[in-house]
PDB file of C-alpha atoms in Angstrom:
ATOM      1  CA  MET A1415       0.000   0.000   0.000  1.00 86.00           C
ATOM      2  CA  LYS A1416       1.482   3.324  -1.075  1.00 95.00           C
ATOM      3  CA  ASN A1417       1.657   6.385   1.153  1.00 98.00           C
ATOM      4  CA  ARG A1418      -0.445   9.050  -0.541  1.00 98.00           C
ATOM      5  CA  ILE A1419       0.777  12.644  -0.234  1.00 98.00           C
ATOM      6  CA  VAL A1420      -0.658  15.876  -1.641  1.00 98.00           C
ATOM      7  CA  VAL A1421       1.673  18.834  -2.220  1.00 99.00           C
ATOM      8  CA  PHE A1422      -0.470  21.984  -2.271  1.00 99.00           C
ATOM      9  CA  GLY A1423       1.148  25.218  -3.378  1.00 98.00           C
ATOM     10  CA  ASP A1424       1.603  28.021  -5.878  1.00 98.00           C
ATOM     11  CA  SER A1425       3.999  28.623  -8.773  1.00 98.00           C
ATOM     12  CA  ASN A1426       6.979  27.440  -6.737  1.00 98.00           C
ATOM     13  CA  THR A1427       5.223  24.079  -6.428  1.00 98.00           C
ATOM     14  CA  TRP A1428       3.952  24.134 -10.016  1.00 98.00           C
ATOM     15  CA  GLY A1429       7.548  24.689 -11.068  1.00 98.00           C
ATOM     16  CA  TYR A1430       7.679  28.091 -12.749  1.00 98.00           C
ATOM     17  CA  ASP A1431      10.972  28.649 -14.575  1.00 98.00           C
ATOM     18  CA  ALA A1432      11.825  32.345 -14.712  1.00 96.00           C
ATOM     19  CA  VAL A1433      14.498  31.734 -17.342  1.00 94.00           C
ATOM     20  CA  SER A1434      12.149  30.285 -19.959  1.00 96.00           C
ATOM     21  CA  GLY A1435       8.868  31.650 -18.667  1.00 95.00           C
ATOM     22  CA  GLY A1436       7.589  28.069 -18.749  1.00 98.00           C
ATOM     23  CA  ARG A1437       7.613  25.106 -16.401  1.00 98.00           C
ATOM     24  CA  PHE A1438      10.474  23.015 -15.090  1.00 98.00           C
ATOM     25  CA  ASN A1439      10.253  19.370 -16.114  1.00 98.00           C
ATOM     26  CA  GLU A1440       9.658  16.468 -13.727  1.00 97.00           C
ATOM     27  CA  LYS A1441      13.397  15.949 -13.251  1.00 98.00           C
ATOM     28  CA  ILE A1442      13.579  19.385 -11.598  1.00 98.00           C
ATOM     29  CA  ARG A1443      10.209  20.147  -9.945  1.00 98.00           C
ATOM     30  CA  TRP A1444      10.646  19.501  -6.257  1.00 98.00           C
ATOM     31  CA  PRO A1445       7.509  17.394  -5.662  1.00 98.00           C
ATOM     32  CA  MET A1446       8.507  15.026  -8.477  1.00 98.00           C
ATOM     33  CA  VAL A1447      12.137  14.896  -7.377  1.00 98.00           C
ATOM     34  CA  ALA A1448      10.919  14.057  -3.865  1.00 98.00           C
ATOM     35  CA  ALA A1449       8.747  11.307  -5.333  1.00 98.00           C
ATOM     36  CA  LYS A1450      11.786   9.765  -7.033  1.00 98.00           C
ATOM     37  CA  LEU A1451      13.847   9.991  -3.854  1.00 98.00           C
ATOM     38  CA  LEU A1452      11.071   8.390  -1.801  1.00 98.00           C
ATOM     39  CA  GLY A1453      10.605   5.444  -4.127  1.00 97.00           C
ATOM     40  CA  LYS A1454       7.732   3.161  -5.002  1.00 96.00           C
ATOM     41  CA  LYS A1455       6.154   3.104  -1.545  1.00 97.00           C
ATOM     42  CA  TYR A1456       5.009   6.702  -1.976  1.00 98.00           C
ATOM     43  CA  ARG A1457       2.629   8.477  -4.346  1.00 98.00           C
ATOM     44  CA  ILE A1458       3.026  12.258  -4.655  1.00 98.00           C
ATOM     45  CA  TYR A1459       0.189  14.352  -6.074  1.00 98.00           C
ATOM     46  CA  GLU A1460       1.312  17.742  -7.422  1.00 98.00           C
ATOM     47  CA  GLU A1461      -1.247  20.464  -6.747  1.00 98.00           C
ATOM     48  CA  GLY A1462       0.547  23.679  -7.652  1.00 98.00           C
ATOM     49  CA  LEU A1463      -1.226  26.685  -9.163  1.00 98.00           C
ATOM     50  CA  CYS A1464       0.428  29.946 -10.207  1.00 98.00           C
ATOM     51  CA  GLY A1465      -0.982  32.846  -8.200  1.00 98.00           C
ATOM     52  CA  ARG A1466      -2.634  30.716  -5.496  1.00 98.00           C
ATOM     53  CA  THR A1467      -3.119  32.326  -2.083  1.00 98.00           C
ATOM     54  CA  THR A1468      -3.960  30.773   1.272  1.00 98.00           C
ATOM     55  CA  VAL A1469      -7.553  32.006   1.604  1.00 98.00           C
ATOM     56  CA  PHE A1470      -7.784  35.327  -0.209  1.00 98.00           C
ATOM     57  CA  ASP A1471      -9.784  35.907  -3.398  1.00 97.00           C
ATOM     58  CA  ASP A1472      -7.788  37.767  -6.041  1.00 97.00           C
ATOM     59  CA  PRO A1473      -9.872  40.609  -7.519  1.00 96.00           C
ATOM     60  CA  LEU A1474      -8.046  40.296 -10.847  1.00 96.00           C
ATOM     61  CA  ASN A1475      -7.959  36.500 -11.281  1.00 96.00           C
ATOM     62  CA  GLU A1476     -10.555  33.932 -10.268  1.00 96.00           C
ATOM     63  CA  GLY A1477     -10.043  30.562  -8.638  1.00 97.00           C
ATOM     64  CA  LEU A1478      -6.832  31.339  -6.749  1.00 98.00           C
ATOM     65  CA  SER A1479      -7.983  31.000  -3.143  1.00 98.00           C
ATOM     66  CA  GLY A1480      -6.588  27.830  -1.643  1.00 98.00           C
ATOM     67  CA  LEU A1481      -9.481  27.691   0.804  1.00 98.00           C
ATOM     68  CA  SER A1482     -12.096  27.221  -1.910  1.00 97.00           C
ATOM     69  CA  TYR A1483     -10.209  24.319  -3.507  1.00 98.00           C
ATOM     70  CA  ILE A1484      -8.506  22.493  -0.652  1.00 98.00           C
ATOM     71  CA  LEU A1485     -11.431  20.228   0.249  1.00 98.00           C
ATOM     72  CA  PRO A1486     -12.282  18.919  -3.248  1.00 98.00           C
ATOM     73  CA  CYS A1487      -8.556  18.579  -3.893  1.00 98.00           C
ATOM     74  CA  LEU A1488      -8.043  16.394  -0.845  1.00 98.00           C
ATOM     75  CA  GLN A1489     -11.197  14.424  -1.533  1.00 98.00           C
ATOM     76  CA  THR A1490     -10.017  13.736  -5.080  1.00 98.00           C
ATOM     77  CA  HIS A1491      -6.793  12.145  -3.886  1.00 98.00           C
ATOM     78  CA  SER A1492      -8.099  10.491  -0.715  1.00 98.00           C
ATOM     79  CA  PRO A1493      -7.410   8.468   1.304  1.00 98.00           C
ATOM     80  CA  LEU A1494      -4.389  10.537   2.285  1.00 98.00           C
ATOM     81  CA  ASP A1495      -1.427   9.975   4.543  1.00 98.00           C
ATOM     82  CA  MET A1496       0.085  13.458   4.385  1.00 98.00           C
ATOM     83  CA  LEU A1497      -0.512  17.013   3.150  1.00 99.00           C
ATOM     84  CA  ILE A1498       2.275  19.504   2.454  1.00 99.00           C
ATOM     85  CA  ILE A1499       1.298  23.157   2.057  1.00 99.00           C
ATOM     86  CA  MET A1500       3.670  25.849   0.770  1.00 99.00           C
ATOM     87  CA  LEU A1501       1.752  29.080   0.240  1.00 99.00           C
ATOM     88  CA  GLY A1502       2.028  32.732   1.220  1.00 98.00           C
ATOM     89  CA  THR A1503       4.156  34.316  -1.503  1.00 98.00           C
ATOM     90  CA  ASN A1504       1.155  35.591  -3.458  1.00 98.00           C
ATOM     91  CA  ASP A1505      -0.559  36.763  -0.276  1.00 98.00           C
ATOM     92  CA  CYS A1506       2.246  39.350  -0.091  1.00 98.00           C
ATOM     93  CA  LYS A1507       0.979  41.187  -3.178  1.00 98.00           C
ATOM     94  CA  GLN A1508       0.371  44.859  -2.507  1.00 98.00           C
ATOM     95  CA  ARG A1509      -3.244  44.690  -3.694  1.00 98.00           C
ATOM     96  CA  PHE A1510      -4.156  42.423  -0.763  1.00 98.00           C
ATOM     97  CA  ALA A1511      -2.777  44.915   1.798  1.00 98.00           C
ATOM     98  CA  LEU A1512      -2.046  42.153   4.319  1.00 98.00           C
ATOM     99  CA  THR A1513       0.399  41.914   7.193  1.00 98.00           C
ATOM    100  CA  ALA A1514       2.464  38.791   7.803  1.00 98.00           C
ATOM    101  CA  SER A1515       0.162  38.062  10.738  1.00 98.00           C
ATOM    102  CA  ASN A1516      -2.867  38.266   8.410  1.00 98.00           C
ATOM    103  CA  ILE A1517      -1.211  35.833   6.018  1.00 98.00           C
ATOM    104  CA  ALA A1518      -0.517  33.430   8.874  1.00 98.00           C
ATOM    105  CA  LEU A1519      -4.170  33.588   9.920  1.00 98.00           C
ATOM    106  CA  GLY A1520      -5.014  32.595   6.356  1.00 98.00           C
ATOM    107  CA  MET A1521      -2.692  29.611   6.636  1.00 98.00           C
ATOM    108  CA  LYS A1522      -4.251  28.721   9.979  1.00 98.00           C
ATOM    109  CA  ARG A1523      -7.732  28.714   8.491  1.00 98.00           C
ATOM    110  CA  LEU A1524      -6.568  26.595   5.544  1.00 98.00           C
ATOM    111  CA  VAL A1525      -4.826  24.031   7.754  1.00 98.00           C
ATOM    112  CA  LYS A1526      -7.798  23.781  10.103  1.00 98.00           C
ATOM    113  CA  LYS A1527     -10.048  22.980   7.154  1.00 98.00           C
ATOM    114  CA  ALA A1528      -7.651  20.262   6.038  1.00 98.00           C
ATOM    115  CA  LEU A1529      -7.399  18.832   9.553  1.00 98.00           C
ATOM    116  CA  GLU A1530     -11.175  18.526   9.762  1.00 98.00           C
ATOM    117  CA  ALA A1531     -11.596  16.958   6.316  1.00 98.00           C
ATOM    118  CA  GLU A1532     -12.707  13.336   6.173  1.00 98.00           C
ATOM    119  CA  VAL A1533      -9.911  12.302   3.841  1.00 98.00           C
ATOM    120  CA  TRP A1534      -7.302  10.762   6.115  1.00 98.00           C
ATOM    121  CA  ARG A1535      -6.389   7.091   6.004  1.00 97.00           C
ATOM    122  CA  ASN A1536      -5.409   7.140   9.675  1.00 95.00           C
ATOM    123  CA  LYS A1537      -4.946  10.544  11.278  1.00 96.00           C
ATOM    124  CA  PRO A1538      -4.206  14.033   9.880  1.00 98.00           C
ATOM    125  CA  ASN A1539      -0.568  14.596   9.005  1.00 98.00           C
ATOM    126  CA  ILE A1540       0.297  18.086   7.733  1.00 98.00           C
ATOM    127  CA  LEU A1541       3.547  19.912   7.015  1.00 98.00           C
ATOM    128  CA  ILE A1542       3.509  23.692   6.639  1.00 99.00           C
ATOM    129  CA  VAL A1543       6.419  24.947   4.540  1.00 98.00           C
ATOM    130  CA  ALA A1544       7.148  28.645   4.880  1.00 98.00           C
ATOM    131  CA  PRO A1545       8.134  29.913   1.427  1.00 98.00           C
ATOM    132  CA  PRO A1546      11.448  31.724   1.067  1.00 98.00           C
ATOM    133  CA  PRO A1547      11.218  35.516   1.292  1.00 98.00           C
ATOM    134  CA  ILE A1548      10.695  37.598  -1.829  1.00 98.00           C
ATOM    135  CA  LEU A1549      13.870  39.531  -2.522  1.00 98.00           C
ATOM    136  CA  LYS A1550      13.590  43.321  -2.580  1.00 98.00           C
ATOM    137  CA  GLU A1551      14.756  43.400  -6.209  1.00 97.00           C
ATOM    138  CA  CYS A1552      11.481  41.735  -7.181  1.00 98.00           C
ATOM    139  CA  GLU A1553       9.645  45.021  -6.787  1.00 97.00           C
ATOM    140  CA  ASN A1554      11.662  46.486  -9.671  1.00 96.00           C
ATOM    141  CA  SER A1555      11.711  43.333 -11.784  1.00 95.00           C
ATOM    142  CA  ILE A1556       9.488  42.153 -14.613  1.00 90.00           C
ATOM    143  CA  VAL A1557       6.848  40.983 -12.137  1.00 93.00           C
ATOM    144  CA  GLY A1558       7.016  44.096  -9.986  1.00 93.00           C
ATOM    145  CA  LYS A1559       4.002  45.688 -11.633  1.00 94.00           C
ATOM    146  CA  ASP A1560       1.884  42.772 -10.464  1.00 96.00           C
ATOM    147  CA  MET A1561       3.441  42.113  -7.048  1.00 98.00           C
ATOM    148  CA  GLY A1562       3.864  45.742  -5.964  1.00 98.00           C
ATOM    149  CA  ILE A1563       5.448  46.400  -2.564  1.00 98.00           C
ATOM    150  CA  CYS A1564       5.775  42.870  -1.249  1.00 98.00           C
ATOM    151  CA  SER A1565       9.233  42.001   0.037  1.00 98.00           C
ATOM    152  CA  ASP A1566       9.467  43.200   3.630  1.00 98.00           C
ATOM    153  CA  LYS A1567       6.437  41.330   4.945  1.00 98.00           C
ATOM    154  CA  SER A1568       7.583  38.122   3.261  1.00 98.00           C
ATOM    155  CA  TYR A1569      10.560  37.943   5.639  1.00 98.00           C
ATOM    156  CA  LEU A1570       8.182  37.746   8.603  1.00 98.00           C
ATOM    157  CA  ILE A1571       6.034  34.874   7.373  1.00 98.00           C
ATOM    158  CA  ALA A1572       8.205  31.991   8.598  1.00 98.00           C
ATOM    159  CA  LYS A1573       8.051  33.140  12.210  1.00 98.00           C
ATOM    160  CA  GLU A1574       4.283  33.578  12.022  1.00 98.00           C
ATOM    161  CA  TYR A1575       3.814  30.180  10.373  1.00 99.00           C
ATOM    162  CA  SER A1576       5.912  28.474  13.034  1.00 98.00           C
ATOM    163  CA  LEU A1577       3.497  29.778  15.659  1.00 98.00           C
ATOM    164  CA  VAL A1578       0.526  28.481  13.683  1.00 98.00           C
ATOM    165  CA  ALA A1579       2.155  25.061  13.333  1.00 98.00           C
ATOM    166  CA  LYS A1580       2.803  24.900  17.060  1.00 98.00           C
ATOM    167  CA  GLU A1581      -0.758  25.932  17.890  1.00 98.00           C
ATOM    168  CA  LEU A1582      -2.323  23.381  15.541  1.00 98.00           C
ATOM    169  CA  ASN A1583       0.219  20.652  16.361  1.00 98.00           C
ATOM    170  CA  VAL A1584       1.379  20.177  12.766  1.00 98.00           C
ATOM    171  CA  LYS A1585       4.877  20.000  11.314  1.00 98.00           C
ATOM    172  CA  PHE A1586       6.804  23.063  10.119  1.00 98.00           C
ATOM    173  CA  LEU A1587       9.695  23.732   7.742  1.00 98.00           C
ATOM    174  CA  ASP A1588      11.283  27.064   6.870  1.00 98.00           C
ATOM    175  CA  ALA A1589      12.454  26.838   3.255  1.00 98.00           C
ATOM    176  CA  ALA A1590      14.596  29.988   3.421  1.00 98.00           C
ATOM    177  CA  PRO A1591      17.846  28.374   4.646  1.00 98.00           C
ATOM    178  CA  ILE A1592      17.549  25.655   2.003  1.00 98.00           C
ATOM    179  CA  VAL A1593      16.788  27.480  -1.238  1.00 98.00           C
ATOM    180  CA  GLU A1594      17.680  30.521  -3.345  1.00 97.00           C
ATOM    181  CA  MET A1595      15.598  32.772  -5.570  1.00 97.00           C
ATOM    182  CA  ASN A1596      16.544  33.360  -9.204  1.00 97.00           C
ATOM    183  CA  LYS A1597      18.104  36.641 -10.324  1.00 97.00           C
ATOM    184  CA  ILE A1598      15.418  37.431 -12.907  1.00 97.00           C
ATOM    185  CA  ASP A1599      12.196  37.961 -10.984  1.00 98.00           C
ATOM    186  CA  PHE A1600      13.651  37.313  -7.501  1.00 98.00           C
ATOM    187  CA  MET A1601      10.600  35.369  -6.291  1.00 98.00           C
ATOM    188  CA  HIS A1602      10.854  31.931  -7.886  1.00 98.00           C
ATOM    189  CA  LEU A1603      13.150  29.069  -6.999  1.00 98.00           C
ATOM    190  CA  THR A1604      16.202  28.214  -9.032  1.00 98.00           C
ATOM    191  CA  ALA A1605      16.464  24.735 -10.527  1.00 98.00           C
ATOM    192  CA  ASP A1606      19.087  23.781  -7.941  1.00 98.00           C
ATOM    193  CA  SER A1607      16.788  24.960  -5.172  1.00 98.00           C
ATOM    194  CA  HIS A1608      14.022  22.634  -6.340  1.00 98.00           C
ATOM    195  CA  ILE A1609      16.438  19.731  -5.902  1.00 98.00           C
ATOM    196  CA  LYS A1610      17.556  20.885  -2.452  1.00 98.00           C
ATOM    197  CA  LEU A1611      13.997  21.403  -1.241  1.00 98.00           C
ATOM    198  CA  ALA A1612      13.019  17.971  -2.530  1.00 98.00           C
ATOM    199  CA  GLU A1613      15.874  16.366  -0.607  1.00 98.00           C
ATOM    200  CA  LYS A1614      14.870  18.058   2.640  1.00 98.00           C
ATOM    201  CA  VAL A1615      11.155  17.370   2.303  1.00 98.00           C
ATOM    202  CA  SER A1616      11.735  13.732   1.411  1.00 98.00           C
ATOM    203  CA  GLU A1617      13.784  13.355   4.599  1.00 98.00           C
ATOM    204  CA  ILE A1618      10.900  14.769   6.633  1.00 97.00           C
ATOM    205  CA  ILE A1619       8.380  12.508   4.898  1.00 97.00           C
ATOM    206  CA  LYS A1620      10.441   9.417   5.668  1.00 94.00           C
TER     207      LYS A1620
END
């Protein structure tokens, strides 16, 4: 019987490649690299969506709130043994006008919904991954017009998420010490960082 794991995230889970403007292949995307490292006893379901937030509806693009999709997503792949959530980067967009604490409350609401879902094979098992901070250069990059002022609050998310994880008794990982952002848009992982994140997450899963 395979361990069934959903990885729920945004463009850094989907595998956005800032160099090509496309998507990294399965040999690079961290959920798929983790799947290879874990072996045949595990089944990883990629659920990455560019622009996804924790719980906030984007006024410019529909369908991006993680809260509205998390339940049908988990039900689709059930029964589940683990859920990994890496979100929060898009919540930093200036148009949402959120603080890091607000973003963490969004994560808390999302995790609570997942904990209460009737999708678990045994008991709920969730890992919150705090995304790496958005570098300040992003605000003047090619995506700056969309992101707006976003960097400073992103550096505070990991601390806030760690408190949420402790409160809800779920696992926590800060991705910042593990990965690096590219030098094009300064908010997406490099190819090497996908590999490094996969190695760390696969260790935690095991």
